[in-house]
């Protein structure tokens, strides 16, 4: 479904506006700002997290397996439409979360409204951010490793290439280009360890912590965590707030 098929009147009613009255444009700009632009980078992760959540809802019987299949098919359709620019996440939407919900509701009718059952916008956006950071740090680790390999190769070539050592901007003991290059390589190895540690810290699914108080449903949190590629779940719902990971 492309943007032209979406009811603009519905889009302008923000999800968190209580009575769902239309929001003045100036108020929306003040409250949301450029959120929708930032959400474009998170949109595919939001779709992924929504899919995992729906698999979890099917796991505990909130939706049927057939309903889950309908949801996942609609989400795949939305993903492809976004990648081909048939669906554009723009200022007509409050944010990426509401865009997904509007899309599912328009595609699946009343069934689409079940997608947000047992989930808060807080844990939803936090899940998106962690998925995004995991991917970005994975890319960064790959690039750092490539630089280290290049430095090692260059150091091997210049193992006996002489150069002066420097201390306080003055020439000191003679050294080699290899020693100089390997200093950078070892420093980058330290950085790689920091990245690995950071990835381990965030490799924990916050989905199900809701707004910081949990959810009164037996959510299949291990299932949703596995669906998204997390190694574990964030057990205590307060932890994301203690870490300052509050969301919109």
PDB file of C-alpha atoms in Angstrom:
ATOM      1  CA  UNK A   1       0.000   0.000   0.000  1.00  0.00           C
ATOM      2  CA  UNK A   2       1.484   3.356  -1.003  1.00  0.00           C
ATOM      3  CA  UNK A   3       1.152   6.652   0.844  1.00  0.00           C
ATOM      4  CA  UNK A   4      -1.609   7.834  -1.449  1.00  0.00           C
ATOM      5  CA  UNK A   5      -3.890   5.120  -0.113  1.00  0.00           C
ATOM      6  CA  UNK A   6      -3.481   6.229   3.495  1.00  0.00           C
ATOM      7  CA  UNK A   7      -6.170   8.244   5.220  1.00  0.00           C
ATOM      8  CA  UNK A   8      -4.478  11.560   6.045  1.00  0.00           C
ATOM      9  CA  UNK A   9      -7.132  12.475   8.604  1.00  0.00           C
ATOM     10  CA  UNK A  10      -6.205   9.452  10.700  1.00  0.00           C
ATOM     11  CA  UNK A  11      -2.503  10.143  10.439  1.00  0.00           C
ATOM     12  CA  UNK A  12      -2.826  13.578  11.980  1.00  0.00           C
ATOM     13  CA  UNK A  13      -4.387  12.157  15.175  1.00  0.00           C
ATOM     14  CA  UNK A  14      -1.388  11.308  17.311  1.00  0.00           C
ATOM     15  CA  UNK A  15      -1.460   8.128  19.363  1.00  0.00           C
ATOM     16  CA  UNK A  16      -0.474   9.757  22.642  1.00  0.00           C
ATOM     17  CA  UNK A  17      -2.981  12.623  22.483  1.00  0.00           C
ATOM     18  CA  UNK A  18      -5.441  10.990  24.897  1.00  0.00           C
ATOM     19  CA  UNK A  19      -8.732  11.809  23.220  1.00  0.00           C
ATOM     20  CA  UNK A  20      -7.089  11.507  19.761  1.00  0.00           C
ATOM     21  CA  UNK A  21      -8.022  15.033  18.743  1.00  0.00           C
ATOM     22  CA  UNK A  22      -6.213  16.575  15.786  1.00  0.00           C
ATOM     23  CA  UNK A  23      -2.955  18.215  16.837  1.00  0.00           C
ATOM     24  CA  UNK A  24      -2.054  21.743  15.780  1.00  0.00           C
ATOM     25  CA  UNK A  25       0.923  21.779  13.388  1.00  0.00           C
ATOM     26  CA  UNK A  26       2.921  24.197  15.569  1.00  0.00           C
ATOM     27  CA  UNK A  27       2.390  21.982  18.624  1.00  0.00           C
ATOM     28  CA  UNK A  28       3.458  18.915  16.658  1.00  0.00           C
ATOM     29  CA  UNK A  29       6.649  20.655  15.508  1.00  0.00           C
ATOM     30  CA  UNK A  30       7.457  21.579  19.107  1.00  0.00           C
ATOM     31  CA  UNK A  31       6.725  18.116  20.520  1.00  0.00           C
ATOM     32  CA  UNK A  32       8.072  15.913  17.722  1.00  0.00           C
ATOM     33  CA  UNK A  33      10.496  18.170  15.858  1.00  0.00           C
ATOM     34  CA  UNK A  34      12.541  16.133  13.409  1.00  0.00           C
ATOM     35  CA  UNK A  35      11.595  12.794  14.968  1.00  0.00           C
ATOM     36  CA  UNK A  36      10.140  11.492  11.727  1.00  0.00           C
ATOM     37  CA  UNK A  37      13.444  12.143   9.907  1.00  0.00           C
ATOM     38  CA  UNK A  38      15.394  10.254  12.556  1.00  0.00           C
ATOM     39  CA  UNK A  39      12.844   7.440  12.494  1.00  0.00           C
ATOM     40  CA  UNK A  40      13.610   6.820   8.833  1.00  0.00           C
ATOM     41  CA  UNK A  41      16.922   5.288   9.957  1.00  0.00           C
ATOM     42  CA  UNK A  42      15.091   3.122  12.509  1.00  0.00           C
ATOM     43  CA  UNK A  43      12.037   2.162  10.470  1.00  0.00           C
ATOM     44  CA  UNK A  44      13.245  -1.251   9.280  1.00  0.00           C
ATOM     45  CA  UNK A  45      14.254  -2.114  12.849  1.00  0.00           C
ATOM     46  CA  UNK A  46      10.815  -1.019  14.045  1.00  0.00           C
ATOM     47  CA  UNK A  47       9.255  -3.389  11.511  1.00  0.00           C
ATOM     48  CA  UNK A  48      11.566  -6.187  12.665  1.00  0.00           C
ATOM     49  CA  UNK A  49      10.712  -5.590  16.315  1.00  0.00           C
ATOM     50  CA  UNK A  50       7.003  -5.489  15.545  1.00  0.00           C
ATOM     51  CA  UNK A  51       7.251  -8.811  13.727  1.00  0.00           C
ATOM     52  CA  UNK A  52       9.050 -10.402  16.679  1.00  0.00           C
ATOM     53  CA  UNK A  53       6.450  -9.032  19.085  1.00  0.00           C
ATOM     54  CA  UNK A  54       3.641 -10.538  17.008  1.00  0.00           C
ATOM     55  CA  UNK A  55       5.367 -13.920  16.946  1.00  0.00           C
ATOM     56  CA  UNK A  56       5.512 -13.647  20.726  1.00  0.00           C
ATOM     57  CA  UNK A  57       1.806 -12.785  20.934  1.00  0.00           C
ATOM     58  CA  UNK A  58       0.992 -15.855  18.855  1.00  0.00           C
ATOM     59  CA  UNK A  59       3.198 -17.919  21.159  1.00  0.00           C
ATOM     60  CA  UNK A  60       0.986 -17.070  24.158  1.00  0.00           C
ATOM     61  CA  UNK A  61      -2.313 -17.245  22.285  1.00  0.00           C
ATOM     62  CA  UNK A  62      -3.149 -13.520  22.123  1.00  0.00           C
ATOM     63  CA  UNK A  63      -3.370 -13.875  18.343  1.00  0.00           C
ATOM     64  CA  UNK A  64      -3.779 -17.036  16.303  1.00  0.00           C
ATOM     65  CA  UNK A  65      -1.112 -18.515  14.056  1.00  0.00           C
ATOM     66  CA  UNK A  66      -3.171 -17.483  11.027  1.00  0.00           C
ATOM     67  CA  UNK A  67      -3.446 -13.908  12.311  1.00  0.00           C
ATOM     68  CA  UNK A  68       0.299 -13.885  12.920  1.00  0.00           C
ATOM     69  CA  UNK A  69       0.904 -14.947   9.317  1.00  0.00           C
ATOM     70  CA  UNK A  70      -1.320 -12.110   8.110  1.00  0.00           C
ATOM     71  CA  UNK A  71       0.614  -9.643  10.243  1.00  0.00           C
ATOM     72  CA  UNK A  72       4.017 -10.871   9.077  1.00  0.00           C
ATOM     73  CA  UNK A  73       2.927 -10.769   5.428  1.00  0.00           C
ATOM     74  CA  UNK A  74       1.719  -7.174   5.853  1.00  0.00           C
ATOM     75  CA  UNK A  75       4.972  -6.187   7.564  1.00  0.00           C
ATOM     76  CA  UNK A  76       7.018  -7.744   4.763  1.00  0.00           C
ATOM     77  CA  UNK A  77       4.893  -5.815   2.280  1.00  0.00           C
ATOM     78  CA  UNK A  78       5.526  -2.599   4.223  1.00  0.00           C
ATOM     79  CA  UNK A  79       9.269  -3.315   4.377  1.00  0.00           C
ATOM     80  CA  UNK A  80       9.481  -3.822   0.610  1.00  0.00           C
ATOM     81  CA  UNK A  81       7.354  -0.723  -0.049  1.00  0.00           C
ATOM     82  CA  UNK A  82       9.667   1.345   2.171  1.00  0.00           C
ATOM     83  CA  UNK A  83      12.814   0.022   0.472  1.00  0.00           C
ATOM     84  CA  UNK A  84      11.397   0.785  -2.992  1.00  0.00           C
ATOM     85  CA  UNK A  85      10.145   4.228  -1.860  1.00  0.00           C
ATOM     86  CA  UNK A  86       6.553   3.291  -2.633  1.00  0.00           C
ATOM     87  CA  UNK A  87       5.856   3.953   1.026  1.00  0.00           C
ATOM     88  CA  UNK A  88       7.443   7.157   2.338  1.00  0.00           C
ATOM     89  CA  UNK A  89       7.797   7.880   6.031  1.00  0.00           C
ATOM     90  CA  UNK A  90       7.172  11.622   6.067  1.00  0.00           C
ATOM     91  CA  UNK A  91       5.712  14.422   8.185  1.00  0.00           C
ATOM     92  CA  UNK A  92       2.169  13.127   7.725  1.00  0.00           C
ATOM     93  CA  UNK A  93       3.037  10.566  10.380  1.00  0.00           C
ATOM     94  CA  UNK A  94       3.743  11.265  14.020  1.00  0.00           C
ATOM     95  CA  UNK A  95       6.614   8.752  13.995  1.00  0.00           C
ATOM     96  CA  UNK A  96       7.634   5.345  12.661  1.00  0.00           C
ATOM     97  CA  UNK A  97       5.638   3.483  15.312  1.00  0.00           C
ATOM     98  CA  UNK A  98       2.351   5.141  14.410  1.00  0.00           C
ATOM     99  CA  UNK A  99       3.091   4.684  10.690  1.00  0.00           C
ATOM    100  CA  UNK A 100       3.372   0.917  11.199  1.00  0.00           C
ATOM    101  CA  UNK A 101       0.177   0.798  13.245  1.00  0.00           C
ATOM    102  CA  UNK A 102      -1.758   2.869  10.723  1.00  0.00           C
ATOM    103  CA  UNK A 103      -0.480   0.667   7.919  1.00  0.00           C
ATOM    104  CA  UNK A 104      -1.433  -2.574   9.660  1.00  0.00           C
ATOM    105  CA  UNK A 105      -4.866  -1.224  10.583  1.00  0.00           C
ATOM    106  CA  UNK A 106      -5.574  -0.096   7.044  1.00  0.00           C
ATOM    107  CA  UNK A 107      -4.344  -3.404   5.631  1.00  0.00           C
ATOM    108  CA  UNK A 108      -5.879  -5.769   8.195  1.00  0.00           C
ATOM    109  CA  UNK A 109      -8.751  -3.774   9.673  1.00  0.00           C
ATOM    110  CA  UNK A 110      -9.571  -4.400  13.334  1.00  0.00           C
ATOM    111  CA  UNK A 111      -6.942  -7.144  13.483  1.00  0.00           C
ATOM    112  CA  UNK A 112      -4.241  -4.531  12.895  1.00  0.00           C
ATOM    113  CA  UNK A 113      -5.061  -2.878  16.222  1.00  0.00           C
ATOM    114  CA  UNK A 114      -3.841  -5.969  18.088  1.00  0.00           C
ATOM    115  CA  UNK A 115      -0.234  -5.305  17.077  1.00  0.00           C
ATOM    116  CA  UNK A 116       0.420  -3.033  20.056  1.00  0.00           C
ATOM    117  CA  UNK A 117      -1.005  -5.419  22.672  1.00  0.00           C
ATOM    118  CA  UNK A 118       1.383  -5.819  25.598  1.00  0.00           C
ATOM    119  CA  UNK A 119       3.870  -3.310  24.263  1.00  0.00           C
ATOM    120  CA  UNK A 120       4.774   0.256  25.190  1.00  0.00           C
ATOM    121  CA  UNK A 121       6.135   2.901  22.851  1.00  0.00           C
ATOM    122  CA  UNK A 122       9.038   3.117  25.305  1.00  0.00           C
ATOM    123  CA  UNK A 123      10.256  -0.457  24.943  1.00  0.00           C
ATOM    124  CA  UNK A 124       9.380  -0.328  21.244  1.00  0.00           C
ATOM    125  CA  UNK A 125      11.730   2.549  20.450  1.00  0.00           C
ATOM    126  CA  UNK A 126      14.408   1.245  22.822  1.00  0.00           C
ATOM    127  CA  UNK A 127      14.320  -2.082  20.991  1.00  0.00           C
ATOM    128  CA  UNK A 128      14.719  -0.263  17.662  1.00  0.00           C
ATOM    129  CA  UNK A 129      17.697   1.692  18.987  1.00  0.00           C
ATOM    130  CA  UNK A 130      19.452  -1.401  20.279  1.00  0.00           C
ATOM    131  CA  UNK A 131      18.913  -3.272  17.019  1.00  0.00           C
ATOM    132  CA  UNK A 132      20.256  -0.246  15.131  1.00  0.00           C
ATOM    133  CA  UNK A 133      23.301   0.060  17.412  1.00  0.00           C
ATOM    134  CA  UNK A 134      24.073  -3.657  17.144  1.00  0.00           C
ATOM    135  CA  UNK A 135      24.089  -3.408  13.351  1.00  0.00           C
ATOM    136  CA  UNK A 136      26.142  -0.212  13.290  1.00  0.00           C
ATOM    137  CA  UNK A 137      28.710  -1.549  15.743  1.00  0.00           C
ATOM    138  CA  UNK A 138      28.933  -4.750  13.734  1.00  0.00           C
ATOM    139  CA  UNK A 139      29.784  -2.668  10.656  1.00  0.00           C
ATOM    140  CA  UNK A 140      32.262  -0.591  12.656  1.00  0.00           C
ATOM    141  CA  UNK A 141      33.964  -3.727  14.003  1.00  0.00           C
ATOM    142  CA  UNK A 142      34.362  -4.993  10.445  1.00  0.00           C
ATOM    143  CA  UNK A 143      35.930  -1.710   9.328  1.00  0.00           C
ATOM    144  CA  UNK A 144      38.283  -1.582  12.326  1.00  0.00           C
ATOM    145  CA  UNK A 145      39.374  -5.164  11.648  1.00  0.00           C
ATOM    146  CA  UNK A 146      40.101  -4.262   8.005  1.00  0.00           C
ATOM    147  CA  UNK A 147      42.255  -1.296   9.077  1.00  0.00           C
ATOM    148  CA  UNK A 148      44.170  -3.532  11.505  1.00  0.00           C
ATOM    149  CA  UNK A 149      44.798  -6.073   8.735  1.00  0.00           C
ATOM    150  CA  UNK A 150      46.033  -3.298   6.444  1.00  0.00           C
ATOM    151  CA  UNK A 151      48.399  -1.991   9.123  1.00  0.00           C
ATOM    152  CA  UNK A 152      49.757  -5.474   9.810  1.00  0.00           C
ATOM    153  CA  UNK A 153      50.397  -6.055   6.103  1.00  0.00           C
ATOM    154  CA  UNK A 154      52.084  -2.680   5.727  1.00  0.00           C
ATOM    155  CA  UNK A 155      54.174  -3.293   8.832  1.00  0.00           C
ATOM    156  CA  UNK A 156      55.373  -6.592   7.387  1.00  0.00           C
ATOM    157  CA  UNK A 157      56.534  -4.801   4.251  1.00  0.00           C
ATOM    158  CA  UNK A 158      58.367  -2.148   6.287  1.00  0.00           C
ATOM    159  CA  UNK A 159      59.786  -4.427   8.966  1.00  0.00           C
ATOM    160  CA  UNK A 160      63.305  -3.116   8.297  1.00  0.00           C
ATOM    161  CA  UNK A 161      62.460   0.384   7.057  1.00  0.00           C
ATOM    162  CA  UNK A 162      64.244   2.759   9.418  1.00  0.00           C
ATOM    163  CA  UNK A 163      62.725   5.914  10.847  1.00  0.00           C
ATOM    164  CA  UNK A 164      63.611   8.124  13.817  1.00  0.00           C
ATOM    165  CA  UNK A 165      61.697   7.912  17.037  1.00  0.00           C
ATOM    166  CA  UNK A 166      60.483  11.189  18.490  1.00  0.00           C
ATOM    167  CA  UNK A 167      60.056  12.469  22.024  1.00  0.00           C
ATOM    168  CA  UNK A 168      58.831  16.014  22.750  1.00  0.00           C
ATOM    169  CA  UNK A 169      59.034  16.731  19.011  1.00  0.00           C
ATOM    170  CA  UNK A 170      62.761  15.919  19.020  1.00  0.00           C
ATOM    171  CA  UNK A 171      64.444  12.991  17.325  1.00  0.00           C
ATOM    172  CA  UNK A 172      65.354  10.205  19.714  1.00  0.00           C
ATOM    173  CA  UNK A 173      66.248   6.523  19.302  1.00  0.00           C
ATOM    174  CA  UNK A 174      66.102   5.010  15.813  1.00  0.00           C
ATOM    175  CA  UNK A 175      63.086   2.829  15.160  1.00  0.00           C
ATOM    176  CA  UNK A 176      61.264   1.294  12.207  1.00  0.00           C
ATOM    177  CA  UNK A 177      58.154   2.112  10.251  1.00  0.00           C
ATOM    178  CA  UNK A 178      56.801  -1.280  11.312  1.00  0.00           C
ATOM    179  CA  UNK A 179      56.992  -0.391  15.019  1.00  0.00           C
ATOM    180  CA  UNK A 180      55.229   2.909  14.318  1.00  0.00           C
ATOM    181  CA  UNK A 181      52.449   1.205  12.324  1.00  0.00           C
ATOM    182  CA  UNK A 182      51.976  -1.587  14.851  1.00  0.00           C
ATOM    183  CA  UNK A 183      51.410   0.996  17.570  1.00  0.00           C
ATOM    184  CA  UNK A 184      48.271   2.094  15.738  1.00  0.00           C
ATOM    185  CA  UNK A 185      47.263  -1.531  15.137  1.00  0.00           C
ATOM    186  CA  UNK A 186      47.495  -2.398  18.830  1.00  0.00           C
ATOM    187  CA  UNK A 187      45.542   0.722  19.776  1.00  0.00           C
ATOM    188  CA  UNK A 188      42.797  -0.315  17.357  1.00  0.00           C
ATOM    189  CA  UNK A 189      42.769  -3.797  18.913  1.00  0.00           C
ATOM    190  CA  UNK A 190      41.989  -2.099  22.223  1.00  0.00           C
ATOM    191  CA  UNK A 191      39.162  -0.223  20.526  1.00  0.00           C
ATOM    192  CA  UNK A 192      37.880  -3.508  19.130  1.00  0.00           C
ATOM    193  CA  UNK A 193      37.702  -4.901  22.661  1.00  0.00           C
ATOM    194  CA  UNK A 194      35.701  -1.850  23.736  1.00  0.00           C
ATOM    195  CA  UNK A 195      33.285  -2.433  20.852  1.00  0.00           C
ATOM    196  CA  UNK A 196      32.896  -6.095  21.796  1.00  0.00           C
ATOM    197  CA  UNK A 197      32.167  -5.124  25.383  1.00  0.00           C
ATOM    198  CA  UNK A 198      29.626  -2.510  24.317  1.00  0.00           C
ATOM    199  CA  UNK A 199      27.913  -4.974  21.981  1.00  0.00           C
ATOM    200  CA  UNK A 200      27.652  -7.470  24.821  1.00  0.00           C
ATOM    201  CA  UNK A 201      26.065  -4.828  27.064  1.00  0.00           C
ATOM    202  CA  UNK A 202      23.349  -3.926  24.578  1.00  0.00           C
ATOM    203  CA  UNK A 203      22.772  -7.487  23.359  1.00  0.00           C
ATOM    204  CA  UNK A 204      19.767  -7.685  25.663  1.00  0.00           C
ATOM    205  CA  UNK A 205      16.152  -7.392  24.545  1.00  0.00           C
ATOM    206  CA  UNK A 206      14.168  -4.655  26.339  1.00  0.00           C
ATOM    207  CA  UNK A 207      10.921  -5.691  24.622  1.00  0.00           C
ATOM    208  CA  UNK A 208       8.430  -6.472  27.372  1.00  0.00           C
ATOM    209  CA  UNK A 209       9.773  -3.983  29.926  1.00  0.00           C
ATOM    210  CA  UNK A 210       7.071  -1.563  28.680  1.00  0.00           C
ATOM    211  CA  UNK A 211       7.252   1.926  30.214  1.00  0.00           C
ATOM    212  CA  UNK A 212       9.477   0.669  33.017  1.00  0.00           C
ATOM    213  CA  UNK A 213       6.988  -1.428  34.993  1.00  0.00           C
ATOM    214  CA  UNK A 214       6.589  -4.586  32.935  1.00  0.00           C
ATOM    215  CA  UNK A 215       3.400  -5.961  31.371  1.00  0.00           C
ATOM    216  CA  UNK A 216       0.600  -7.946  33.106  1.00  0.00           C
ATOM    217  CA  UNK A 217       0.781 -10.606  30.391  1.00  0.00           C
ATOM    218  CA  UNK A 218       2.939 -13.766  30.191  1.00  0.00           C
ATOM    219  CA  UNK A 219       4.900 -12.391  27.240  1.00  0.00           C
ATOM    220  CA  UNK A 220       7.188 -14.845  25.438  1.00  0.00           C
ATOM    221  CA  UNK A 221      10.213 -12.632  25.946  1.00  0.00           C
ATOM    222  CA  UNK A 222      12.801 -15.301  25.175  1.00  0.00           C
ATOM    223  CA  UNK A 223      10.975 -16.008  21.908  1.00  0.00           C
ATOM    224  CA  UNK A 224      10.925 -12.365  20.852  1.00  0.00           C
ATOM    225  CA  UNK A 225      14.555 -11.914  21.879  1.00  0.00           C
ATOM    226  CA  UNK A 226      15.609 -14.872  19.721  1.00  0.00           C
ATOM    227  CA  UNK A 227      13.512 -13.609  16.800  1.00  0.00           C
ATOM    228  CA  UNK A 228      15.446 -10.330  16.855  1.00  0.00           C
ATOM    229  CA  UNK A 229      18.871 -11.904  17.397  1.00  0.00           C
ATOM    230  CA  UNK A 230      19.362 -10.837  21.024  1.00  0.00           C
ATOM    231  CA  UNK A 231      21.285 -13.262  23.236  1.00  0.00           C
ATOM    232  CA  UNK A 232      19.237 -12.526  26.348  1.00  0.00           C
ATOM    233  CA  UNK A 233      16.405 -10.400  27.791  1.00  0.00           C
ATOM    234  CA  UNK A 234      16.531  -7.336  30.024  1.00  0.00           C
ATOM    235  CA  UNK A 235      14.981  -8.913  33.116  1.00  0.00           C
ATOM    236  CA  UNK A 236      14.201  -5.951  35.356  1.00  0.00           C
ATOM    237  CA  UNK A 237      11.946  -3.379  33.621  1.00  0.00           C
ATOM    238  CA  UNK A 238      13.524  -0.487  35.536  1.00  0.00           C
ATOM    239  CA  UNK A 239      17.049  -1.087  34.194  1.00  0.00           C
ATOM    240  CA  UNK A 240      16.588   0.776  30.862  1.00  0.00           C
ATOM    241  CA  UNK A 241      15.409   3.847  32.795  1.00  0.00           C
ATOM    242  CA  UNK A 242      18.357   3.666  35.215  1.00  0.00           C
ATOM    243  CA  UNK A 243      20.675   3.624  32.209  1.00  0.00           C
ATOM    244  CA  UNK A 244      19.047   6.818  30.948  1.00  0.00           C
ATOM    245  CA  UNK A 245      17.516   5.053  27.984  1.00  0.00           C
ATOM    246  CA  UNK A 246      14.149   6.767  28.335  1.00  0.00           C
ATOM    247  CA  UNK A 247      12.240   7.280  25.122  1.00  0.00           C
ATOM    248  CA  UNK A 248       9.527   9.378  23.589  1.00  0.00           C
TER     249      UNK A 248
END
